[in-house]
Amino acid sequence: MSIKPFSRTLGLIDIFKQLRPFVKPYRTMIIGTLLLTFIGALAAQVNPLVLEYTVDEVQKLTELPNPLAEGVQVLIIISSILFGKEIVNIFIQFGQKYYGEKIRINVSSVLAQSAIDKILTYRTAFFQNEDYDTGKLQTRIDRGVESLTRLVQNFFIDILPLFSNSIIALVIMYMKNVYVGLVATLILPIYFWVSQKQANKLQGVRRTFRMQRENKSNGLINIIQSIMVIKSFNREKYEGTKQFDLQMDLMNNQLYTRKTNFLYDAIKSFLEQIGVVLIILLTVYLVLDQTISIGAIMLHIMLFNNVSAPIRQLHRIYDQMNDALIYAEGYFDVLNSDDEIEESGSLVKSEIRGDFELKNVDFTYPNGTKALYDINMKIEAGKTTALVGLSGAGKSTVVNLICKFFAPDSGEITLDGIPLNSYENQSLRSHIGLVLQKNHIFNGSVMENIRYGNMDASNEEVMDAAKKAYLHDQIMTLPEKYDHNANQLSGGQQQRIAIARLFLKNPPIIILDEPTASLDAIATEQIKNSLDAIKENRTVLVISHSLSQIIDSDVIYAMEQGRVIEHGTHQQLYNNESTYRRIFDASARSMNLDLIADTLNDN
Ligand code: ADP
């Protein structure tokens, strides 16, 4: 399995390489944004240059007899340049932000959708991985998409403009005077060093923050969901303390971050001022030496401001990049787990009879639990086969293998004499109807949920299926009828939705894994009747703890600890006095059958 815990082994270059296919469609937009960035960086140098010009011109003017009259032209030039630049800037900034954001939003949705499209092709085992418990897969994808997107955004909105601005400013400094350029360059490594220290100190703090916030909100959700248990055990104080501790951690973390940031920001300001002072000293010296003009003092100070601007942000950029590196790895792991893609044969059959045969099948779950040992079993077409056994005997695992959710370790499964592996998965599954003990109800209306069985079914067909599943009458009593939210139905009603889906799908092979386990006695009887009707001429595999559902099966397989112990008809197995008999007798006793029989006889 290629899933690794979060670790930082991907480099920035790797990330950009991996991102390439996702940003490629927006190439023109990216080139446009880069161009705008370049123009923006040039425009940022206009102010220092204009100021230099202004100071020098004003100085010359003051030496003239009537400076005010002569100066009008200079004022007009200065104001038109500055004004024109600001107008250009409006477009540049808008274009840069808008296109940067557009690229970010587009890339973000493509990244999210790609992950979903990809994992839908993965085999069931992938989803069983413990790494992906309780929403961890979603968190991993969400975080990956979020931080990669932020990286793209930062690149276009922060990193690129700031750094190009800085580089161009530095180039102009060198062009104007090499010595001043050199001083500005020499100060940079010290800035980098301090910024890196700051980033290192705060490394992971934002991540911890996010985790703490999630824990806190999860904690609240937990309280809401378990309020009855909390109250019944008088654990209010305990739960309160747990939340308080989380709150304190969060608070300490916040204070630490603020303190560190304030301290380093102060150091950086101080260093920046030292830089400014050095440049003032140098430029004043050069002015006095008559190497440069007075205006150049202003020019260099302002250019230096542009040079040092990105460094002020460096710790934040560094931290976010670090984040992206870490989470991107988790995301790309999910996206690139090609070895997890579900294997499928190519055989597509329009008609499948449903003769399954398992020969010497062994199976181990991905977590190492061995669930089946040397299983030999025949599920015959047109007949009803039952699997009986205590919980954990391996009955549902047999179903998992038959549906190709998992593949056996060894042994062979055939369907109609052809290896199951040869069948194309979707075609195979379109012939199988599965009703489980707990069926998934999607967030949506009853109508939508039933229609999941056959997306092309008309409303009438959906209602017809609901009638067969003894659900229709109950739905009609709901205020919104078929538009009612299916999640708000009772467990029994949800079970009938699953059965209605089965009626709608109308498959030749039906697998019932404890279909009436969550139903009351009356519903169980009704469902049994309708299932009996649908069983006609179909291949049925039924798993049930309820004797009534298995007693009339054509063949019963009794399983124990992953092995088939015996098989035969009810009568044969009863006479065998082995596993089946034990389960049968225990069920009869638990139902107090003697007393029930007496009551029925008395009446
Ligand atoms: P039954 O349906 O007879 O109650 P199962 O087939 O569900 O039994 O389980 C058989 C064994 O496999 C049990 O030991 C169970 O814990 C284990 N098992 C079932 N599902 C999984 C799974 N997804 N991952 C790991 N082990 C599993």
mmCIF file of C-alpha atoms and ligand atoms in Angstrom, residues 128 365-367 369-371 389-398 400 406 513-514 543 545, ligand 1:
data_model
loop_
_atom_site.group_PDB
_atom_site.id
_atom_site.type_symbol
_atom_site.label_atom_id
_atom_site.label_comp_id
_atom_site.label_asym_id
_atom_site.label_seq_id
_atom_site.Cartn_x
_atom_site.Cartn_y
_atom_site.Cartn_z
ATOM 1 C CA GLN A 128 -10.651 0.256 4.311
ATOM 2 C CA TYR A 365 -8.433 -8.308 4.855
ATOM 3 C CA PRO A 366 -5.887 -5.566 4.124
ATOM 4 C CA ASN A 367 -5.397 -5.030 7.863
ATOM 5 C CA THR A 369 -7.378 -10.231 9.596
ATOM 6 C CA LYS A 370 -7.721 -13.625 7.978
ATOM 7 C CA ALA A 371 -11.447 -14.023 7.438
ATOM 8 C CA GLY A 389 -23.110 -18.570 11.458
ATOM 9 C CA LEU A 390 -22.306 -16.483 14.480
ATOM 10 C CA SER A 391 -21.156 -12.890 14.050
ATOM 11 C CA GLY A 392 -17.665 -12.756 12.612
ATOM 12 C CA ALA A 393 -17.942 -16.188 10.986
ATOM 13 C CA GLY A 394 -17.126 -14.676 7.581
ATOM 14 C CA LYS A 395 -20.546 -14.571 5.936
ATOM 15 C CA SER A 396 -20.370 -10.949 4.804
ATOM 16 C CA THR A 397 -16.829 -11.539 3.642
ATOM 17 C CA VAL A 398 -18.139 -14.169 1.205
ATOM 18 C CA ASN A 400 -17.578 -9.044 -0.470
ATOM 19 C CA PHE A 406 -12.063 -7.784 -2.592
ATOM 20 C CA ASP A 513 -27.150 -9.575 4.138
ATOM 21 C CA GLU A 514 -29.411 -9.524 7.200
ATOM 22 C CA ILE A 543 -27.507 -14.118 5.307
ATOM 23 C CA HIS A 545 -30.041 -14.523 11.949
HETATM 24 P P1 ADP B 1 -20.080 -12.125 9.569
HETATM 25 O O1 ADP B 1 -20.672 -11.519 8.354
HETATM 26 O O2 ADP B 1 -20.186 -13.598 9.597
HETATM 27 O O3 ADP B 1 -20.569 -11.511 10.840
HETATM 28 P P2 ADP B 1 -17.667 -10.918 8.605
HETATM 29 O O4 ADP B 1 -17.486 -11.540 7.281
HETATM 30 O O5 ADP B 1 -18.218 -9.557 8.661
HETATM 31 O O6 ADP B 1 -18.517 -11.862 9.535
HETATM 32 O O7 ADP B 1 -16.275 -10.897 9.358
HETATM 33 C C1 ADP B 1 -15.366 -11.972 9.348
HETATM 34 C C2 ADP B 1 -14.079 -11.542 10.016
HETATM 35 O O8 ADP B 1 -13.451 -10.544 9.249
HETATM 36 C C3 ADP B 1 -14.273 -10.935 11.392
HETATM 37 O O9 ADP B 1 -13.207 -11.352 12.195
HETATM 38 C C4 ADP B 1 -14.222 -9.461 11.164
HETATM 39 O O10 ADP B 1 -13.709 -8.815 12.279
HETATM 40 C C5 ADP B 1 -13.281 -9.360 10.001
HETATM 41 N N1 ADP B 1 -13.627 -8.220 9.125
HETATM 42 C C6 ADP B 1 -14.814 -7.946 8.551
HETATM 43 N N2 ADP B 1 -14.738 -6.849 7.780
HETATM 44 C C7 ADP B 1 -13.468 -6.427 7.851
HETATM 45 C C8 ADP B 1 -12.759 -5.338 7.267
HETATM 46 N N3 ADP B 1 -13.330 -4.489 6.441
HETATM 47 N N4 ADP B 1 -11.460 -5.197 7.578
HETATM 48 C C9 ADP B 1 -10.868 -6.067 8.407
HETATM 49 N N5 ADP B 1 -11.455 -7.112 8.987
HETATM 50 C C10 ADP B 1 -12.753 -7.297 8.715
#
